[in-house]
Amino acid sequence: ERAAMEDLRGRLASWDGPRDDESLQTMVFAVGKEHGFEPLRAWFKALYEVLLGASDGPRFGGFVALYGVEETVALLDRGLRGDLVA
């Protein structure tokens, strides 16, 4: 999970593509797939648990589009440091 989240963080930090929910969702989906999450729901569940403290949530691409790419990178940084663990 950590490697996938670090990969996602890096891709978001250098993201120069469209910032709409579908484009971001496709990229997040690709990260999970490339890191072998099967089913992919497990990837999204891991993201929600680490970043939002819940086992499910909104479509993650929509969350990033609404919350902001830079803000999501900062949230991932906090999650990777363990700052968000309750």
CSV table of C-alpha atoms in Angstrom, one decimal:
chain,number,residue,atom,x,y,z
A,1,GLU,CA,0.0,0.0,0.0
A,2,ARG,CA,2.8,2.4,0.9
A,3,ALA,CA,4.6,2.1,-2.4
A,4,ALA,CA,1.3,2.7,-4.3
A,5,MET,CA,0.5,5.8,-2.2
A,6,GLU,CA,4.0,7.1,-2.7
A,7,ASP,CA,3.6,6.5,-6.5
A,8,LEU,CA,0.2,8.3,-6.4
A,9,ARG,CA,1.8,11.2,-4.5
A,10,GLY,CA,4.6,11.5,-7.0
A,11,ARG,CA,2.2,11.4,-10.0
A,12,LEU,CA,-0.1,14.0,-8.5
A,13,ALA,CA,2.8,16.3,-7.5
A,14,SER,CA,4.0,16.3,-11.2
A,15,TRP,CA,0.5,16.1,-12.7
A,16,ASP,CA,0.1,18.4,-15.7
A,17,GLY,CA,-3.0,16.8,-17.2
A,18,PRO,CA,-6.6,17.8,-16.9
A,19,ARG,CA,-7.8,18.4,-13.4
A,20,ASP,CA,-11.3,17.0,-14.0
A,21,ASP,CA,-12.6,14.1,-11.9
A,22,GLU,CA,-12.6,11.6,-14.8
A,23,SER,CA,-8.9,12.2,-15.7
A,24,LEU,CA,-7.8,12.1,-12.1
A,25,GLN,CA,-9.9,9.0,-11.5
A,26,THR,CA,-8.3,7.3,-14.5
A,27,MET,CA,-4.8,8.1,-13.1
A,28,VAL,CA,-5.6,6.9,-9.6
A,29,PHE,CA,-7.1,3.7,-11.1
A,30,ALA,CA,-4.0,3.1,-13.1
A,31,VAL,CA,-1.8,3.4,-10.0
A,32,GLY,CA,-3.8,0.8,-8.2
A,33,LYS,CA,-3.8,-1.5,-11.2
A,34,GLU,CA,0.0,-1.1,-11.7
A,35,HIS,CA,0.6,-2.0,-8.0
A,36,GLY,CA,-1.5,-5.2,-8.3
A,37,PHE,CA,-4.5,-4.3,-6.2
A,38,GLU,CA,-7.2,-6.9,-7.0
A,39,PRO,CA,-9.9,-6.2,-6.7
A,40,LEU,CA,-9.3,-2.5,-7.3
A,41,ARG,CA,-11.8,-1.7,-4.6
A,42,ALA,CA,-9.0,-2.7,-2.2
A,43,TRP,CA,-6.9,0.2,-3.5
A,44,PHE,CA,-9.6,2.7,-3.0
A,45,LYS,CA,-10.4,1.3,0.5
A,46,ALA,CA,-6.7,1.7,1.5
A,47,LEU,CA,-6.8,5.3,0.3
A,48,TYR,CA,-10.0,6.1,2.2
A,49,GLU,CA,-8.7,4.4,5.4
A,50,VAL,CA,-5.4,6.2,5.4
A,51,LEU,CA,-6.5,9.6,4.2
A,52,LEU,CA,-10.1,9.9,5.4
A,53,GLY,CA,-10.4,7.4,8.3
A,54,ALA,CA,-13.2,5.5,6.6
A,55,SER,CA,-13.5,2.3,4.6
A,56,ASP,CA,-15.3,4.0,1.7
A,57,GLY,CA,-15.9,7.4,0.3
A,58,PRO,CA,-16.5,9.5,-2.8
A,59,ARG,CA,-15.0,8.6,-6.1
A,60,PHE,CA,-11.4,9.5,-5.4
A,61,GLY,CA,-10.9,11.4,-8.7
A,62,GLY,CA,-13.8,13.6,-7.8
A,63,PHE,CA,-12.4,14.1,-4.3
A,64,VAL,CA,-9.0,15.2,-5.8
A,65,ALA,CA,-10.7,17.5,-8.3
A,66,LEU,CA,-12.8,19.1,-5.5
A,67,TYR,CA,-10.2,19.2,-2.7
A,68,GLY,CA,-7.3,20.2,-5.1
A,69,VAL,CA,-4.3,18.4,-6.5
A,70,GLU,CA,-1.8,20.2,-4.3
A,71,GLU,CA,-4.0,19.8,-1.2
A,72,THR,CA,-4.3,16.0,-1.9
A,73,VAL,CA,-0.5,15.8,-2.3
A,74,ALA,CA,-0.2,17.4,1.2
A,75,LEU,CA,-2.8,15.0,2.6
A,76,LEU,CA,-0.9,12.1,1.1
A,77,ASP,CA,2.3,13.4,2.8
A,78,ARG,CA,0.5,13.5,6.1
A,79,GLY,CA,-0.9,10.1,5.6
A,80,LEU,CA,2.4,8.6,4.6
A,81,ARG,CA,4.0,10.2,7.8
A,82,GLY,CA,1.2,8.6,9.9
A,83,ASP,CA,-0.1,12.0,11.0
A,84,LEU,CA,-3.7,11.1,10.1
A,85,VAL,CA,-3.8,7.9,12.2
A,86,ALA,CA,-6.4,8.2,15.0
